[in-house]
Coordinates of C-alpha atoms in Angstrom, one line a residue:
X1 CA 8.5 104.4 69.2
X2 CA 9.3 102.9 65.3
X3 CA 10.0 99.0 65.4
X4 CA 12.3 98.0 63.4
X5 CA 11.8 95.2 60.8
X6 CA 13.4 92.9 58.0
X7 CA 11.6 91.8 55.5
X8 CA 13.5 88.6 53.8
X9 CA 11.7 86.5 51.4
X10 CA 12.2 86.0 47.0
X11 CA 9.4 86.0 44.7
X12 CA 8.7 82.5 45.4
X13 CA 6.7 79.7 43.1
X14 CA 2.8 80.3 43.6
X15 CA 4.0 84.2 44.9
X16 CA 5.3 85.0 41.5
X17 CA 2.3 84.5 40.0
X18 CA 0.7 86.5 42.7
X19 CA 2.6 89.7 42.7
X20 CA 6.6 88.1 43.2
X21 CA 7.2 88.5 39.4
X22 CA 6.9 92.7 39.7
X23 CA 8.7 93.1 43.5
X24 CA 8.9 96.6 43.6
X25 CA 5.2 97.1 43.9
X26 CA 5.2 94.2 46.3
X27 CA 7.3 95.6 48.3
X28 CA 6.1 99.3 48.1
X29 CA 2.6 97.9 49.1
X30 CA 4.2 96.3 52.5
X31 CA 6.2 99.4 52.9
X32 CA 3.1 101.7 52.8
X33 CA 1.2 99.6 55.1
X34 CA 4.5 99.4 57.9
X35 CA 4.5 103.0 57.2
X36 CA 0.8 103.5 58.4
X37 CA 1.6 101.5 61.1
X38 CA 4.6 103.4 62.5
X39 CA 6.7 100.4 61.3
X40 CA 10.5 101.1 60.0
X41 CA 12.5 98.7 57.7
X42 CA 15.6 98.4 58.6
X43 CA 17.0 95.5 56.8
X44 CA 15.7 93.6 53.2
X45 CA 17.3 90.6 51.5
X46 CA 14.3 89.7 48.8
X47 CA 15.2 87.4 45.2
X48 CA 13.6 88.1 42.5
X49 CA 14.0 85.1 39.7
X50 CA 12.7 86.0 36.4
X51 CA 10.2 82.8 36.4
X52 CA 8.7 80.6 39.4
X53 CA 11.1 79.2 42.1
X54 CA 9.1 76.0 41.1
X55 CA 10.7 75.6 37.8
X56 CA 13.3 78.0 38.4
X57 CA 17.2 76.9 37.5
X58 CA 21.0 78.1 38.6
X59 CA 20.7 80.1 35.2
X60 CA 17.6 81.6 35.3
X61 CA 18.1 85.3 35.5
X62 CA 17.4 87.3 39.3
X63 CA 18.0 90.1 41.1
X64 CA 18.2 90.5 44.4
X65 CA 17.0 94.0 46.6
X66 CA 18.2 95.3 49.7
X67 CA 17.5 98.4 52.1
X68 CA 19.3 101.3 51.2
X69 CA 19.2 103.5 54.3
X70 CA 20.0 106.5 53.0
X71 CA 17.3 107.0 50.3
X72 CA 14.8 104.6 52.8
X73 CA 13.9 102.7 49.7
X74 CA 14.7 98.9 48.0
X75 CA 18.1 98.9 45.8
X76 CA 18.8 96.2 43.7
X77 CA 22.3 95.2 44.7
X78 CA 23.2 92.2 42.5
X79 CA 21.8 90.8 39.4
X80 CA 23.1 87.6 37.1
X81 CA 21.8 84.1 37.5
X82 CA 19.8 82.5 39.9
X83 CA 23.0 80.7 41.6
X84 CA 25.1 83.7 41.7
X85 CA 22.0 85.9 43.3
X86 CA 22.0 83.4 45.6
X87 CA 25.7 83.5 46.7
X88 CA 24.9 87.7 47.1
X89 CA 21.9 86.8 49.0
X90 CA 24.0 84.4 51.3
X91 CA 26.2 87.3 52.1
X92 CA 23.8 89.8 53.2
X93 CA 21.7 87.0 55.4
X94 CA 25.1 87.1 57.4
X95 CA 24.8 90.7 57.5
X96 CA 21.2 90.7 58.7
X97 CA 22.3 87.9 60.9
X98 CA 24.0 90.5 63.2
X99 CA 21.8 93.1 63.0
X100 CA 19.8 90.7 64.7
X101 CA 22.5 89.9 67.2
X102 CA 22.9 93.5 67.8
X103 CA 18.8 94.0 68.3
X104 CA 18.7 96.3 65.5
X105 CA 15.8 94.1 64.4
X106 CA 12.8 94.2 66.4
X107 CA 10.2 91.7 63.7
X108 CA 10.5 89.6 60.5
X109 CA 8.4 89.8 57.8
X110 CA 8.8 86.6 55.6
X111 CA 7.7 85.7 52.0
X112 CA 9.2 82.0 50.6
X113 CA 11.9 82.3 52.3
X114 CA 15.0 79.4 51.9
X115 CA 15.4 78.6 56.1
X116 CA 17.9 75.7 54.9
X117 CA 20.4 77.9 52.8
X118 CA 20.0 81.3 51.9
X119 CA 18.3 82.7 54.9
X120 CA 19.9 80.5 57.3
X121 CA 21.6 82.4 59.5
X122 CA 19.1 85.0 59.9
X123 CA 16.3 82.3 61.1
X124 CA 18.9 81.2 63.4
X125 CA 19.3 84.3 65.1
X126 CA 15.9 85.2 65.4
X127 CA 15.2 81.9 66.9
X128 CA 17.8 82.5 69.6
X129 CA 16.4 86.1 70.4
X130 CA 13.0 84.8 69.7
X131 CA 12.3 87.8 67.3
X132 CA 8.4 87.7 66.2
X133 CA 8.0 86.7 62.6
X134 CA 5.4 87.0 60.5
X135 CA 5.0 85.7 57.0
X136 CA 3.6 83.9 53.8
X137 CA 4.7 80.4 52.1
X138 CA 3.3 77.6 53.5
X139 CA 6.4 75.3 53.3
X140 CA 8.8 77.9 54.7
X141 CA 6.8 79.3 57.5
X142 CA 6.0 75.4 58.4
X143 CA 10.1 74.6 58.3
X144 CA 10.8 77.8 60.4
X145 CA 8.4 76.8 63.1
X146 CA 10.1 73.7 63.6
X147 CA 13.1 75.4 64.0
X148 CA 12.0 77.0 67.1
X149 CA 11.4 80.7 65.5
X150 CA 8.7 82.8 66.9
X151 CA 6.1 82.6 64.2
X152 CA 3.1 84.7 65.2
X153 CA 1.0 84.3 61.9
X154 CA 1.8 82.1 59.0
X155 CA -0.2 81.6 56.1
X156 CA -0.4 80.2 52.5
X157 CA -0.1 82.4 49.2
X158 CA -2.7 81.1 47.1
X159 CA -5.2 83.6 47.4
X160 CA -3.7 86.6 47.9
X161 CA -2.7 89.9 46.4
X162 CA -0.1 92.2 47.3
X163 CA -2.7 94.2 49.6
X164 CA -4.2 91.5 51.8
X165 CA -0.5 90.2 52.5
X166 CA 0.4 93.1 53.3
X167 CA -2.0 94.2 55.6
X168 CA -2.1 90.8 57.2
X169 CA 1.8 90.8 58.2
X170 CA 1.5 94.6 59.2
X171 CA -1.5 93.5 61.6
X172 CA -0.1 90.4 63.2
X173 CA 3.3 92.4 64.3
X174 CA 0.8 95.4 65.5
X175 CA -1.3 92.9 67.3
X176 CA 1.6 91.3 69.0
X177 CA 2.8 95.1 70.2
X178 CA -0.3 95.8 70.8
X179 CA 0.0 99.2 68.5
X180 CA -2.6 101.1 67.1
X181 CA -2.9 100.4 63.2
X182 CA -5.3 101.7 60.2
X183 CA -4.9 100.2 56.9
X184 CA -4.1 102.4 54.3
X185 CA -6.1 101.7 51.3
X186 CA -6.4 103.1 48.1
X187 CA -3.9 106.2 49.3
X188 CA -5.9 107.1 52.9
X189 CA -5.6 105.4 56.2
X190 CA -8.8 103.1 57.0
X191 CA -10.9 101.6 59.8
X192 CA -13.9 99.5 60.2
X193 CA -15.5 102.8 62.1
X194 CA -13.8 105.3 60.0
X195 CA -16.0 108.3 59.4
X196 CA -13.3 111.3 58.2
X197 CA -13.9 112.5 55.0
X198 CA -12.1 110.6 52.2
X199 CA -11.6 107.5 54.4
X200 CA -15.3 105.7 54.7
X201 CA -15.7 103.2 52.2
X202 CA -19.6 105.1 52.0
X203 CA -18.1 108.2 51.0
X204 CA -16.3 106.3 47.4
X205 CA -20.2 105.6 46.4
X206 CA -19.9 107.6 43.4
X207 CA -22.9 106.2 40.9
X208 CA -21.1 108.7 37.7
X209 CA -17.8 107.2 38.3
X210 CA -19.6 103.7 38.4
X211 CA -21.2 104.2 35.2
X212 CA -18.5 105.7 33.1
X213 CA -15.9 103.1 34.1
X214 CA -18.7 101.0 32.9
X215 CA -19.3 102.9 29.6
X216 CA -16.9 99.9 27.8
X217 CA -18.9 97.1 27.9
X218 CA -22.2 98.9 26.6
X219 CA -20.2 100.6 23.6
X220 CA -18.7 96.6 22.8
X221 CA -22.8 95.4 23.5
X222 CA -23.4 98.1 20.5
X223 CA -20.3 97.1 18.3
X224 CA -21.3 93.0 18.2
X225 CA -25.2 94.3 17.7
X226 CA -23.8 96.3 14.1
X227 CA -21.6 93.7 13.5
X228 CA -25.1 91.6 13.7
X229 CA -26.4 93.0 11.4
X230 CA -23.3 92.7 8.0
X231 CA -24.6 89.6 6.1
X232 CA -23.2 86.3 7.5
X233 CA -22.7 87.7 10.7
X234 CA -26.5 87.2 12.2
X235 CA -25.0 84.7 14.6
X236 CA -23.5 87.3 16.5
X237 CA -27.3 88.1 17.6
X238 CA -26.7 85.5 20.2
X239 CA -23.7 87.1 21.5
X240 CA -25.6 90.4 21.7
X241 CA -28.0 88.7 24.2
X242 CA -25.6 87.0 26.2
X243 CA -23.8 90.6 26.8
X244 CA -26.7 91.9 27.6
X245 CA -27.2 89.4 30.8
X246 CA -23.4 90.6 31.4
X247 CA -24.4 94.2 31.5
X248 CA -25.3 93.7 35.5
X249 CA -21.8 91.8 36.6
X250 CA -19.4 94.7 34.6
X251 CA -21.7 97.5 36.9
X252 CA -21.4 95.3 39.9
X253 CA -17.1 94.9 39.5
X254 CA -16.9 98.4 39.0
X255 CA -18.7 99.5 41.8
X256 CA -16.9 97.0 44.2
X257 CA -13.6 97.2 43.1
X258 CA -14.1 101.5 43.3
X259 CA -15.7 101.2 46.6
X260 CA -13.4 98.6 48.6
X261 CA -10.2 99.1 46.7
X262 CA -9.1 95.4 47.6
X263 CA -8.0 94.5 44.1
X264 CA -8.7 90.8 43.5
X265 CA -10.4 90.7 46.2
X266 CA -13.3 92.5 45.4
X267 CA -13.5 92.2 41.8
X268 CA -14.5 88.9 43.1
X269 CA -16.8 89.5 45.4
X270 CA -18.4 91.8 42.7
X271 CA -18.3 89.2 40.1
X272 CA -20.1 86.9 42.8
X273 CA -22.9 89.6 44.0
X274 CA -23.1 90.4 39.7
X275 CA -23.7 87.1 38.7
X276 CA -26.5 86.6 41.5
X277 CA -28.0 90.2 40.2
X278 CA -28.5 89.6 36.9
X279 CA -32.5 89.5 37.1
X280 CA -32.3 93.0 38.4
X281 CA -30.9 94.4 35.4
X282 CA -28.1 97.2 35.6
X283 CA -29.7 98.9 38.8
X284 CA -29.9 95.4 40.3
X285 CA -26.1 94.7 39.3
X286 CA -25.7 98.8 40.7
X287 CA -26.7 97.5 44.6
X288 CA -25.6 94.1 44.4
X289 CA -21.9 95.7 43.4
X290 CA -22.3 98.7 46.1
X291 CA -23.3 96.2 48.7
X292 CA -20.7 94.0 47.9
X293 CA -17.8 96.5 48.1
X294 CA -18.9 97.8 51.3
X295 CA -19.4 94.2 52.9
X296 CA -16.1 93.2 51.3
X297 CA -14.5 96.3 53.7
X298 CA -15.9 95.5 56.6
X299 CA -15.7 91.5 56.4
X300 CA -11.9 92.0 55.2
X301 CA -11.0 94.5 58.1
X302 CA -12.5 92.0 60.9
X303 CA -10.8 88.9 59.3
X304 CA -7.3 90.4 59.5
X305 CA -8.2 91.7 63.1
X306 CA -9.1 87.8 63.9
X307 CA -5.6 86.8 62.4
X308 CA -7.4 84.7 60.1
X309 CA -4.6 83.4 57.8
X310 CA -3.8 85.9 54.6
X311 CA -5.8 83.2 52.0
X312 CA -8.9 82.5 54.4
X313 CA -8.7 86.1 54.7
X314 CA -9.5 86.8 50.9
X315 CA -11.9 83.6 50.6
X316 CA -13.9 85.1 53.0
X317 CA -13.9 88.5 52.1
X318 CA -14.1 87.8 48.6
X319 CA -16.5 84.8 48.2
X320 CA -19.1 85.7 51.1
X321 CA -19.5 89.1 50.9
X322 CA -20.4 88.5 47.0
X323 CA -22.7 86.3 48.3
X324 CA -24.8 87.8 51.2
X325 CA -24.7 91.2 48.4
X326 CA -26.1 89.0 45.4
X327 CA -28.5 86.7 47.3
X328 CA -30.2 90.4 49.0
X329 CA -30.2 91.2 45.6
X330 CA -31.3 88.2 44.1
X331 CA -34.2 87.6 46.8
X332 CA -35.0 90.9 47.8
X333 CA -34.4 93.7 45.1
X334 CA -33.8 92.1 41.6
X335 CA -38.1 92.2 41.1
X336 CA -37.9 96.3 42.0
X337 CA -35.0 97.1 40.2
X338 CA -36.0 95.7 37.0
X339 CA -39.2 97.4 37.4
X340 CA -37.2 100.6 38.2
X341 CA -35.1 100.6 34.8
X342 CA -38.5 99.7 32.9
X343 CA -40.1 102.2 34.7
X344 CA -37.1 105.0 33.6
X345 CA -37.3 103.8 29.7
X346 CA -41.0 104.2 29.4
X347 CA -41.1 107.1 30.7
X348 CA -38.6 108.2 28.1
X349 CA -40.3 106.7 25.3
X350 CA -43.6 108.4 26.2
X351 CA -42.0 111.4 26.4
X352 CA -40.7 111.4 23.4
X353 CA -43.7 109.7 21.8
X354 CA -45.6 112.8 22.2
X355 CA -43.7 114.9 20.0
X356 CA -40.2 113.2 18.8
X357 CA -39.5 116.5 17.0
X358 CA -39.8 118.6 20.3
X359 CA -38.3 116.6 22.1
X360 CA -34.9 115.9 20.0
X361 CA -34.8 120.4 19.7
X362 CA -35.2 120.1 23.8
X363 CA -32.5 117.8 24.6
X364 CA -30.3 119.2 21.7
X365 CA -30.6 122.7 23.3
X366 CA -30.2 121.6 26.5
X367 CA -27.3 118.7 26.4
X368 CA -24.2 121.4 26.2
X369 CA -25.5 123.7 29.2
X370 CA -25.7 119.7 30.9
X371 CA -22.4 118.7 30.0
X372 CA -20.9 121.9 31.1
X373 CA -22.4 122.0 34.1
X374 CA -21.9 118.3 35.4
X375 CA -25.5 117.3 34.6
X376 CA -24.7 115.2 31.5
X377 CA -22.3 112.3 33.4
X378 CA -24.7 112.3 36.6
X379 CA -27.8 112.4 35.4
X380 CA -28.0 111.5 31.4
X381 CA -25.5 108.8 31.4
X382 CA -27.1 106.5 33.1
X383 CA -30.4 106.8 31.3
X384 CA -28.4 106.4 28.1
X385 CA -27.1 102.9 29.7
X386 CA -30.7 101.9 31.1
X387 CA -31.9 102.8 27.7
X388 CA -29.1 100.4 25.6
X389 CA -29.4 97.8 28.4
X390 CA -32.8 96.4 26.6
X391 CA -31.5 97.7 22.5
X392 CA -28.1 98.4 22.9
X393 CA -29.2 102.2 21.1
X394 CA -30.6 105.1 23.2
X395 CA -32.6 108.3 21.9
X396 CA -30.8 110.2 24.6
X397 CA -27.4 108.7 23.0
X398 CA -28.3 109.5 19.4
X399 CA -29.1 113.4 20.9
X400 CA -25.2 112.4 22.1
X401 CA -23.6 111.6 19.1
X402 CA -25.3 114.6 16.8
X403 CA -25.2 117.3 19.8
X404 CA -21.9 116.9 21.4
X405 CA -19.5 115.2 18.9
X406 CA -20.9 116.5 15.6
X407 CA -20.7 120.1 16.9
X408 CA -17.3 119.9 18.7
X409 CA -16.2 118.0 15.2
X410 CA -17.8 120.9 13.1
X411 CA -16.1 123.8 15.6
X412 CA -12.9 122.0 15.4
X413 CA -13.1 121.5 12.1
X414 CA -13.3 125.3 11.0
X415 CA -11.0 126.1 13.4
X416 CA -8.0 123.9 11.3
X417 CA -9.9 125.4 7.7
X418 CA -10.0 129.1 9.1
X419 CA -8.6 130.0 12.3
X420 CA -8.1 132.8 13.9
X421 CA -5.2 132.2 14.3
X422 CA -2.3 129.3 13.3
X423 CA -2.5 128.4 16.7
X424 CA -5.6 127.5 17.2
X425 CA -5.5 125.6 14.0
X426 CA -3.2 123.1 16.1
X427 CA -5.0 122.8 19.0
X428 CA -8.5 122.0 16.9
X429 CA -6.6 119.0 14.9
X430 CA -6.2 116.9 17.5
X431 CA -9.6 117.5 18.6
X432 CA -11.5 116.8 15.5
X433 CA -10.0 113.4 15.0
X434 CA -11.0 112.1 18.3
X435 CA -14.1 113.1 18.0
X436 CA -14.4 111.6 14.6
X437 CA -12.5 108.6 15.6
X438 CA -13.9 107.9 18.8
X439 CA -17.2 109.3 19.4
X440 CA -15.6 111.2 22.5
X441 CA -14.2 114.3 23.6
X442 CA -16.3 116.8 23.1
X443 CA -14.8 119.1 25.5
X444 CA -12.2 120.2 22.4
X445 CA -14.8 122.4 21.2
X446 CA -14.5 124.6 24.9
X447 CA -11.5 126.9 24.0
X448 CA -13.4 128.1 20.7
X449 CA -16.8 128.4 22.5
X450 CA -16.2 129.7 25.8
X451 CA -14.1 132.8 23.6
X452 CA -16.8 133.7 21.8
X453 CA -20.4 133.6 22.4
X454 CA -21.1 133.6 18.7
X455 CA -19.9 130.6 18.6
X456 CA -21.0 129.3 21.4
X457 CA -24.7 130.2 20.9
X458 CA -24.4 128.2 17.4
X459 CA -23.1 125.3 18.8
X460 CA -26.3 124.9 20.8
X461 CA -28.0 125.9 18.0
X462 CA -26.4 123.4 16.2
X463 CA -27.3 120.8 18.6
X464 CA -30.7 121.8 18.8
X465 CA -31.0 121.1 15.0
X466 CA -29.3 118.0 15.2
X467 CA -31.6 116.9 17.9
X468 CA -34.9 117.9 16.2
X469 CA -34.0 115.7 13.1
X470 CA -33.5 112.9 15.8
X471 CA -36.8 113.2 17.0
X472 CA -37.9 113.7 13.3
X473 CA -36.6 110.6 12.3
X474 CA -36.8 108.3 15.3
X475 CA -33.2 107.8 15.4
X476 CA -31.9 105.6 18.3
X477 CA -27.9 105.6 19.0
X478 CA -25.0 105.9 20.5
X479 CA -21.8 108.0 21.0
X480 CA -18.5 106.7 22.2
X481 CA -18.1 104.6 19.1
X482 CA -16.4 106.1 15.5
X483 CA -18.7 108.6 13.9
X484 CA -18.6 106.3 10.9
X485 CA -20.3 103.6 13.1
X486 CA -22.6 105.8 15.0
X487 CA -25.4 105.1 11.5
X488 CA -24.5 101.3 11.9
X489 CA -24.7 100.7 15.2
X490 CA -28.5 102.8 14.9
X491 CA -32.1 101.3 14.3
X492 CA -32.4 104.3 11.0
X493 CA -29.0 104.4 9.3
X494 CA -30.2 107.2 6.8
X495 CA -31.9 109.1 9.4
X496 CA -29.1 109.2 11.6
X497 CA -26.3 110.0 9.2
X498 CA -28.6 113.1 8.4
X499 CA -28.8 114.3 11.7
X500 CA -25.3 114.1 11.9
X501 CA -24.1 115.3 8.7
X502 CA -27.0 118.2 9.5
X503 CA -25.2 119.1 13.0
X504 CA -21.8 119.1 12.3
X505 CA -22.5 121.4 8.9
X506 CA -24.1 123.5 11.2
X507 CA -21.5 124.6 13.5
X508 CA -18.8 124.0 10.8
X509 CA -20.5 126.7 9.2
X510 CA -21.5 129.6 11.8
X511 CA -18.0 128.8 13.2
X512 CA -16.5 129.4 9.9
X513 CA -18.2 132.7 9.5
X514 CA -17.4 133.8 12.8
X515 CA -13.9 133.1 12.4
X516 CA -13.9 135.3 9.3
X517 CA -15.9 137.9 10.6
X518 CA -13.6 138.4 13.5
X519 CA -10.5 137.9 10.7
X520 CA -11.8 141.1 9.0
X521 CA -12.3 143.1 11.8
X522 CA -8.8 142.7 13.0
X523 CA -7.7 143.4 9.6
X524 CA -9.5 146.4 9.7
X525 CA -8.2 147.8 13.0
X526 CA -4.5 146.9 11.9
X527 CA -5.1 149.4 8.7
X528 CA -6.9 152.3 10.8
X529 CA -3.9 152.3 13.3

């Protein structure tokens, strides 16, 4: 059996800053949780003013939303000023006022809500049928229950996200029925004990999505370090450093917010655990954010189960699950995971040590079969991170840079000078200036390889040269940045614009070839026909 419910409430004065000033995805987030919950709106009177109630006038723009039955969603029904909203908004709390009468409406859910004026009548009639209501806004809930209506939770909005309130007024009415409810977060239902597949907060540890969300804050680490290094600008060596001891808290937000999915919530909570795993470097920051995002579920599910109030709910949940993360990190596993990530870098740099020639050709030839076969973002990425975390430049990224965006840039590139056709030349354009503007996708260069091995044998021949004159040179880079800043932002400026200039040339020119090869020989079988 769906319960009916009316949700009645305006954006509010600390609300709008907390999710009142967009309403519709404050009220689609409360819809999808009454949803999971087998809940049904029947009724919605909600204002939405254009600034905070608290400095809010009669002119200040509003609209105000109601419950359209037929398309089940939130219409907005009037719109003007604040004072004419308000004389709608009067009008359909009469409305909702009977429905409630009529017990059509089963539970309130309330948000700064006016119990004196606008929603007067509504309050009234739920006190009389003693309707359970359930809401946010300190001042309002206090004056409804001292008006004799049936509040079952009340809490304050500071705090809070759309999310948390949510859940917490879908709880509280479950509770009081004593019906069976499973959050839905981040698009699938969950549970403290959930275990199906796509619901277990275990089962969103996903280290390559961690680490390429991340990819940001390393590429601006590499930026201020060239910057650094322009006359005048030496100061910014100090900023380098202090991004560097930042490196650890973006890892740990990432990796809580993708694991919980509580918004705020547990960006918090990984900022707190981040901050605490600094001394463990990016693998410290890696389980301090992990542990914090799985805490943060668990903590945040029982809380709401308590009926803690909606902003004790995210205190908790935000502030000590950072805390028990970071301080197991801090006490615990900051000493091995700083040994870990020095461990992983000087292993690299003895391997390379022994023959940086060899080993540039090897990880040349080999970084397009990785990247095409899910190797690269797994495994490589994050020893291109560990390795910019202490120098903010990687040998592994410079083998980037020259083996993956030179060559897609030199395959792209003959592809617009001689293509096969005047197609391709427009689907190579775009291509090329990404990867010469951003240092990124490399994947533009698949159509052209993938149709002809010709080509795709000298792109990782390419790479393979481009590589070797890495190692050659003892290049250390990066990719992701603008090829013009991929020398800069190197410890060999010359050495590195070589190996570039060298790889893209490369393909640019067996691509060309092949292009023109394949040009003739169509030519060819046109005049024999």
């Amino acid at each position: 059996m769906h319960r009916q419910i009316a949700i009645i409430g305006s954006s509010g004065g600390n609300l709008y800053n907390l999710g009142g000033k967009e309403p519709q995805k404050l009220l689609d987030e409360i819809l999808l949780q009454m949803e999971s919950a087998g809940l049904t709106c029947i009724a919605l009177q909600f204002i939405a003013a254009q600034t905070s109630m608290d400095s809010a006038k009669d002119t200040t723009g509003a609209a105000l939303y109601s419950w359209n039955i037929s398309k089940r969603a939130p219409v907005i029904i009037a719109e003007g000023t604040l004072k004419e909203v308000n004389q709608a908004a009067q009008r359909l709390d009469q409305e909702i006022a009977e429905q409630i009468d009529l017990g059509e409406i089963e539970g309130i859910i309330v948000m700064s809500a006016d119990p004196e004026n606008t929603n007067r009548r509504a309050f009234e009639a739920a006190a009389r049928h003693k309707v359970p209501v359930t809401g946010t806004g300190g001042t309002s809930m206090a004056m409804l229950q001292s008006k004799g209506v049936q509040v079952i939770s009340a809490s304050g909005t500071t705090g809070t996200t759309n999310r948390t309130r949510a859940v917490a007024f879908v709880t509280s009415l479950c509770k009081h029925w004593r019906m069976p409810y499973r959050p839905v977060i981040g698009g699938a239902a969950v549970s403290a004990d959930s275990t199906a597949s796509g619901t277990s907060p275990w089962k969103r540890i996903n280290i390559r999505g961690i680490m390429m969300a991340s990819l940001p804050g390393f590429i601006g680490m590499a930026l201020i370090l060239a910057a650094s290094k322009i006359p005048g600008l030496s100061q910014l060596t100090a900023v380098f450093d202090l991004m560097i001891k930042a490196l650890p808290v973006i890892i740990a937000v990432i990796a809580a917010k993708q694991i919980s999915e509580l918004d705020e919530v547990s960006i918090v909570a990984g900022i707190v655990a981040g901050v605490l795993s600094v001394e463990g470097g990016i693998i410290g920051g890696m389980i301090g954010g992990i542990g914090a995002g799985l805490i943060v579920h668990y903590v945040f599910r029982k809380c709401v189960e308590w009926r803690f109030p909606a902003t004790t709910v995210n205190i908790v949940a935000g502030g000590v699950s950072g805390l028990i993360a970071g301080l197991f990190v801090y006490f615990l596993i900051a000493p091995v995971a700083l040994a870990a990530g020095e461990s992983i870098r000087y292993l690299i740099e003895t391997l390379v040590s022994w023959s940086p020639a060899f080993a540039g050709l090897i990880a040349g030839i080999l970084i397009w079969p990785a990247i095409i076969g899910g190797v690269y973002h797994a495994a490589i990425l994050p020893i291109v991170l560990l390795e910019m975390e202490r120098t903010s430049n990687s040998f592994l990224g410079a083998v980037d840079m020259v083996g993956l965006v030179m060559v897609s840039a030199g395959i792209t590139l003959a592809n617009i000078i001689a293509p096969r056709d005047k197609g391709e030349a427009a689907v190579a354009a775009p291509g090329f200036a990404i990867n010469m503007g951003f240092g990124t996708f490399v994947e533009a260069a698949y159509p052209f390889m993938f149709s002809n091995k010709l080509v795709f044998v000298g792109a990782i021949a390419s790479a393979g040269l481009g590589g070797l004159l890495v190692g050659m040179f003892e290049v250390r880079g990066t990719a992701y940045v603008p090829s013009f800043l991929g020398p800069v932002t190197s410890n060999n400026t010359v050495g590195f614009l070589i190996s570039m200039a060298a790889s893209l040339l490369c393909s640019f020119l067996i691509t060309f070839l092949v292009n023109k090869m394949s040009l003739y020989r169509d030519s060819k079988q046109t005049i024999s026909m």
